[in-house]
Amino acid sequence: MILDESYNEVRDMVARFSDQEVAPLAESIDRDHAIPKELIAKLAENGLLGSYVPEEYGGAGMDYLSYAMIIEELSRNCASTGVLVSAHTSLCIWPILEFGTEEQKKKYLPKLASGEWIGCFCLSEPNAGTDAGSLTTFATDMGDHWEINGTKNWITNGKEADVAVVFAKSEKTDNYKGISAFIVETASEGFSIIKQEEKLGIAGSSTCSLAFDKVKIPKENLLGQEKKGFRIAMATLDGGRIGIAAQALGIAEGAFRYARRYATERVQFGSPIASLQAIQFKIADMSTKIAASRHLIYHASMLKDRKLPYSKEGAQAKLFAAETAMWTTTQGIQVLGGNGYTKEYPMERYFRDAKITEIYEGTSEIQRVVIATSEFKSIS
Ligand code: CAA
């Protein structure tokens, strides 16, 4: 894809950072189930936690396409690091930027952009995953403040977060209509982490269950209009899905590069296995699916940057890139054979990390629902 030189500069800068600072830690991040604080500090120092935040609020003032490239390049070496940045940026910073009051933006964005604070997004619950509208966390209007009670599940950055965008019903309804959005500081009394998940992949990224027990929220921390929270959640996820698509692309690209190099070095039957058509076809298909994913992701990002509709295109990008990541990493293990199945090689980590991209921020089935709904709407 031909892009302006400024995008190549962003990519080169992040690729260098990723190769020098992230790659050497990727294995230990996976093994130790944590991203070192020092790495988070370096991400912040390099402006990677506030890339999408305008300069007036302390960010780097980049666009969404640059942000997608950042997630891609970080995830090429470490998908856990990629998703920490993605959940922080797409799911916490973006809704505050888009729906926040000037006071909310001034209060929260500089701290989030500088990495002083990390953000998360609290929508899912034990009984409200794909059916997000059925959530039961409740926000009671106490006159001079809100009080939030409930439990949230599957919260990326749950352990690190200082700020959470939380969705709760402020009116009892059995559908999405009573949902409102709130900005919650996790230092608030009554907030606690009740569980950290042990997962198949993205082991360095924290995924937590969070409890809200009579958490007192100032009135001014309502985000957007009361009872319009579901729209905020859906709009946020539209952009978040581009971020996860970029994460999937990075995983696929990392696995592809490893398999390609390995094929030139591994000798069987007297020649590198790269000389075998069975391997060449796998490399050709990986390369083609990765290129197609990149086009879908950059196209959706450009639509978002131009303020054109991008919900369907974001879903297409996530669907295709996630399936590409899963397919490429499966084929990557096949190229490496027995070696690919061991922890001596990074391919099994890429494989484990790829799976979540077909699940979080809307499963591949939900992406198909979003795409099909949009297609049928376009003819009605
Ligand atoms: N942007 C803005 N508003 C939207 C929207 C969008 N893309 N899509 C729907 N809406 C609005 C509609 O306009 C409607 O609002 P009004 O009544 O005010 O007009 C409202 O939302 C309901 O719309 P639908 O009837 O289309 O919604 P639905 O109830 O049928 O649900 C769904 C649609 C696609 C299934 C949706 O529920 C969905 O996307 N579910 C998956 C949720 C999800 O991705 N969960 C995981 C995210 S969190 C996570 O992964 C954790 C993490 O930390 C990473």
mmCIF file of C-alpha atoms in Angstrom, residues 122-305:
data_model
loop_
_atom_site.group_PDB
_atom_site.id
_atom_site.type_symbol
_atom_site.label_atom_id
_atom_site.label_comp_id
_atom_site.label_asym_id
_atom_site.label_seq_id
_atom_site.Cartn_x
_atom_site.Cartn_y
_atom_site.Cartn_z
ATOM 1 C CA CYS A 122 -15.599 -2.140 31.671
ATOM 2 C CA LEU A 123 -18.544 -3.437 29.641
ATOM 3 C CA SER A 124 -18.627 -7.248 29.909
ATOM 4 C CA GLU A 125 -20.066 -9.025 32.943
ATOM 5 C CA PRO A 126 -20.422 -12.651 34.074
ATOM 6 C CA ASN A 127 -23.788 -12.882 32.272
ATOM 7 C CA ALA A 128 -23.354 -10.133 29.686
ATOM 8 C CA GLY A 129 -20.609 -10.845 27.148
ATOM 9 C CA THR A 130 -21.763 -10.804 23.536
ATOM 10 C CA ASP A 131 -25.193 -9.702 24.812
ATOM 11 C CA ALA A 132 -23.674 -6.538 26.277
ATOM 12 C CA GLY A 133 -27.087 -4.826 26.573
ATOM 13 C CA SER A 134 -28.158 -7.225 29.334
ATOM 14 C CA LEU A 135 -25.553 -5.982 31.827
ATOM 15 C CA THR A 136 -26.769 -5.519 35.426
ATOM 16 C CA THR A 137 -24.173 -3.247 37.066
ATOM 17 C CA PHE A 138 -26.250 -0.406 38.452
ATOM 18 C CA ALA A 139 -25.596 3.290 38.944
ATOM 19 C CA THR A 140 -27.893 4.884 41.502
ATOM 20 C CA ASP A 141 -28.436 8.617 41.456
ATOM 21 C CA MET A 142 -27.743 9.674 45.057
ATOM 22 C CA GLY A 143 -28.526 13.343 44.436
ATOM 23 C CA ASP A 144 -25.030 14.809 44.743
ATOM 24 C CA HIS A 145 -23.181 11.755 43.338
ATOM 25 C CA TRP A 146 -23.616 8.379 41.602
ATOM 26 C CA GLU A 147 -23.142 5.065 43.389
ATOM 27 C CA ILE A 148 -22.043 2.091 41.274
ATOM 28 C CA ASN A 149 -22.602 -1.551 42.287
ATOM 29 C CA GLY A 150 -21.803 -4.638 40.217
ATOM 30 C CA THR A 151 -19.168 -6.954 38.783
ATOM 31 C CA LYS A 152 -17.252 -6.695 35.508
ATOM 32 C CA ASN A 153 -15.439 -9.551 33.749
ATOM 33 C CA TRP A 154 -12.732 -9.997 31.110
ATOM 34 C CA ILE A 155 -11.298 -6.538 31.695
ATOM 35 C CA THR A 156 -8.044 -6.014 29.793
ATOM 36 C CA ASN A 157 -5.609 -3.846 31.843
ATOM 37 C CA GLY A 158 -7.762 -4.526 34.937
ATOM 38 C CA LYS A 159 -4.624 -4.861 37.070
ATOM 39 C CA GLU A 160 -2.812 -1.790 35.736
ATOM 40 C CA ALA A 161 -5.730 0.600 35.237
ATOM 41 C CA ASP A 162 -6.027 3.867 37.126
ATOM 42 C CA VAL A 163 -9.060 4.981 35.113
ATOM 43 C CA ALA A 164 -11.958 2.889 33.817
ATOM 44 C CA VAL A 165 -14.759 3.740 31.436
ATOM 45 C CA VAL A 166 -17.599 1.841 33.118
ATOM 46 C CA PHE A 167 -21.017 0.975 31.712
ATOM 47 C CA ALA A 168 -23.869 0.667 34.195
ATOM 48 C CA LYS A 169 -27.642 0.922 34.085
ATOM 49 C CA SER A 170 -28.963 4.115 35.603
ATOM 50 C CA GLU A 171 -32.515 2.926 34.933
ATOM 51 C CA LYS A 172 -33.730 -0.654 35.363
ATOM 52 C CA THR A 173 -34.492 -2.026 31.903
ATOM 53 C CA ASP A 174 -34.175 -5.527 30.482
ATOM 54 C CA ASN A 175 -32.345 -4.165 27.418
ATOM 55 C CA TYR A 176 -29.591 -1.679 26.548
ATOM 56 C CA LYS A 177 -31.749 1.421 26.897
ATOM 57 C CA GLY A 178 -30.968 2.237 30.548
ATOM 58 C CA ILE A 179 -27.189 2.027 30.170
ATOM 59 C CA SER A 180 -25.024 5.060 30.991
ATOM 60 C CA ALA A 181 -21.244 5.487 30.814
ATOM 61 C CA PHE A 182 -19.052 6.769 33.654
ATOM 62 C CA ILE A 183 -15.402 7.641 34.194
ATOM 63 C CA VAL A 184 -14.264 5.842 37.339
ATOM 64 C CA GLU A 185 -10.936 6.239 39.111
ATOM 65 C CA THR A 186 -9.845 2.839 40.372
ATOM 66 C CA ALA A 187 -8.450 4.386 43.566
ATOM 67 C CA SER A 188 -12.107 5.009 44.555
ATOM 68 C CA GLU A 189 -13.269 3.287 47.718
ATOM 69 C CA GLY A 190 -15.260 0.111 46.962
ATOM 70 C CA PHE A 191 -13.339 -0.761 43.778
ATOM 71 C CA SER A 192 -11.423 -4.058 43.868
ATOM 72 C CA ILE A 193 -9.829 -6.683 41.651
ATOM 73 C CA ILE A 194 -11.456 -10.002 42.529
ATOM 74 C CA LYS A 195 -9.741 -12.300 40.025
ATOM 75 C CA GLN A 196 -6.993 -12.328 37.409
ATOM 76 C CA GLU A 197 -7.552 -14.921 34.660
ATOM 77 C CA GLU A 198 -4.993 -17.578 33.695
ATOM 78 C CA LYS A 199 -5.230 -17.632 29.905
ATOM 79 C CA LEU A 200 -4.188 -19.622 26.836
ATOM 80 C CA GLY A 201 -2.373 -16.643 25.304
ATOM 81 C CA ILE A 202 -1.602 -12.912 25.723
ATOM 82 C CA ALA A 203 -0.353 -14.082 29.109
ATOM 83 C CA GLY A 204 1.418 -10.802 29.874
ATOM 84 C CA SER A 205 -1.791 -8.806 29.516
ATOM 85 C CA SER A 206 -3.942 -8.708 32.658
ATOM 86 C CA THR A 207 -7.552 -9.848 32.265
ATOM 87 C CA CYS A 208 -9.495 -9.248 35.456
ATOM 88 C CA SER A 209 -12.829 -9.475 37.189
ATOM 89 C CA LEU A 210 -13.540 -6.220 38.969
ATOM 90 C CA ALA A 211 -15.993 -5.499 41.781
ATOM 91 C CA PHE A 212 -17.752 -2.202 42.319
ATOM 92 C CA ASP A 213 -19.161 -2.062 45.831
ATOM 93 C CA LYS A 214 -20.920 1.225 46.538
ATOM 94 C CA VAL A 215 -18.321 3.092 44.485
ATOM 95 C CA LYS A 216 -19.017 6.819 44.788
ATOM 96 C CA ILE A 217 -18.669 8.726 41.505
ATOM 97 C CA PRO A 218 -18.868 12.520 41.209
ATOM 98 C CA LYS A 219 -21.837 13.716 39.172
ATOM 99 C CA GLU A 220 -19.470 15.295 36.640
ATOM 100 C CA ASN A 221 -18.039 11.855 35.781
ATOM 101 C CA LEU A 222 -21.067 10.814 33.746
ATOM 102 C CA LEU A 223 -19.652 10.342 30.230
ATOM 103 C CA GLY A 224 -21.939 11.612 27.470
ATOM 104 C CA GLN A 225 -25.670 11.730 27.987
ATOM 105 C CA GLU A 226 -27.388 9.636 30.610
ATOM 106 C CA LYS A 227 -28.919 6.420 29.164
ATOM 107 C CA LYS A 228 -26.945 6.814 25.917
ATOM 108 C CA GLY A 229 -24.151 4.606 27.187
ATOM 109 C CA PHE A 230 -24.803 1.648 24.873
ATOM 110 C CA ARG A 231 -24.201 3.843 21.843
ATOM 111 C CA ILE A 232 -20.952 5.034 23.418
ATOM 112 C CA ALA A 233 -19.930 1.399 24.001
ATOM 113 C CA MET A 234 -20.769 0.366 20.434
ATOM 114 C CA ALA A 235 -19.069 3.383 18.868
ATOM 115 C CA THR A 236 -15.992 2.777 21.029
ATOM 116 C CA LEU A 237 -15.883 -0.872 19.984
ATOM 117 C CA ASP A 238 -16.094 0.115 16.305
ATOM 118 C CA GLY A 239 -12.690 1.782 16.688
ATOM 119 C CA GLY A 240 -11.383 -0.779 19.179
ATOM 120 C CA ARG A 241 -11.964 -3.493 16.610
ATOM 121 C CA ILE A 242 -9.548 -1.756 14.230
ATOM 122 C CA GLY A 243 -6.985 -1.836 17.043
ATOM 123 C CA ILE A 244 -7.498 -5.568 17.618
ATOM 124 C CA ALA A 245 -7.346 -6.169 13.863
ATOM 125 C CA ALA A 246 -3.955 -4.415 13.921
ATOM 126 C CA GLN A 247 -2.896 -6.618 16.824
ATOM 127 C CA ALA A 248 -3.901 -9.711 14.811
ATOM 128 C CA LEU A 249 -1.987 -8.368 11.794
ATOM 129 C CA GLY A 250 1.124 -7.887 13.916
ATOM 130 C CA ILE A 251 0.886 -11.440 15.270
ATOM 131 C CA ALA A 252 0.458 -12.823 11.734
ATOM 132 C CA GLU A 253 3.377 -10.742 10.404
ATOM 133 C CA GLY A 254 5.655 -11.879 13.237
ATOM 134 C CA ALA A 255 4.772 -15.540 12.673
ATOM 135 C CA PHE A 256 5.160 -15.151 8.905
ATOM 136 C CA ARG A 257 8.628 -13.598 9.128
ATOM 137 C CA TYR A 258 9.770 -16.311 11.516
ATOM 138 C CA ALA A 259 8.457 -19.130 9.293
ATOM 139 C CA ARG A 260 9.957 -17.561 6.158
ATOM 140 C CA ARG A 261 13.439 -17.286 7.695
ATOM 141 C CA TYR A 262 13.204 -20.772 9.215
ATOM 142 C CA ALA A 263 12.303 -22.248 5.817
ATOM 143 C CA THR A 264 15.530 -20.853 4.335
ATOM 144 C CA GLU A 265 17.673 -22.296 7.139
ATOM 145 C CA ARG A 266 16.100 -25.700 7.830
ATOM 146 C CA VAL A 267 17.662 -28.340 5.615
ATOM 147 C CA GLN A 268 15.873 -31.598 4.836
ATOM 148 C CA PHE A 269 16.546 -33.983 1.947
ATOM 149 C CA GLY A 270 19.730 -32.012 1.270
ATOM 150 C CA SER A 271 18.108 -28.581 0.650
ATOM 151 C CA PRO A 272 16.449 -25.791 2.629
ATOM 152 C CA ILE A 273 12.747 -26.621 2.966
ATOM 153 C CA ALA A 274 12.057 -23.246 1.240
ATOM 154 C CA SER A 275 12.854 -25.068 -2.004
ATOM 155 C CA LEU A 276 9.794 -27.307 -1.536
ATOM 156 C CA GLN A 277 6.614 -26.183 -3.247
ATOM 157 C CA ALA A 278 4.546 -27.331 -0.225
ATOM 158 C CA ILE A 279 6.369 -24.712 1.877
ATOM 159 C CA GLN A 280 6.438 -22.060 -0.859
ATOM 160 C CA PHE A 281 2.644 -22.229 -1.172
ATOM 161 C CA LYS A 282 2.215 -21.722 2.561
ATOM 162 C CA ILE A 283 4.512 -18.683 2.440
ATOM 163 C CA ALA A 284 2.656 -17.307 -0.588
ATOM 164 C CA ASP A 285 -0.747 -17.715 1.085
ATOM 165 C CA MET A 286 0.477 -16.170 4.353
ATOM 166 C CA SER A 287 1.909 -13.197 2.469
ATOM 167 C CA THR A 288 -1.319 -12.682 0.508
ATOM 168 C CA LYS A 289 -3.674 -12.929 3.499
ATOM 169 C CA ILE A 290 -1.455 -10.575 5.523
ATOM 170 C CA ALA A 291 -1.399 -8.020 2.693
ATOM 171 C CA ALA A 292 -5.200 -8.234 2.401
ATOM 172 C CA SER A 293 -5.583 -7.755 6.183
ATOM 173 C CA ARG A 294 -3.307 -4.719 6.087
ATOM 174 C CA HIS A 295 -5.356 -3.141 3.281
ATOM 175 C CA LEU A 296 -8.626 -3.690 5.181
ATOM 176 C CA ILE A 297 -7.178 -2.257 8.405
ATOM 177 C CA TYR A 298 -5.591 0.798 6.818
ATOM 178 C CA HIS A 299 -8.738 1.448 4.790
ATOM 179 C CA ALA A 300 -10.958 1.308 7.911
ATOM 180 C CA SER A 301 -8.476 3.583 9.747
ATOM 181 C CA MET A 302 -8.498 6.110 6.912
ATOM 182 C CA LEU A 303 -12.316 6.162 6.921
ATOM 183 C CA LYS A 304 -12.232 6.827 10.666
ATOM 184 C CA ASP A 305 -9.633 9.569 10.223
#
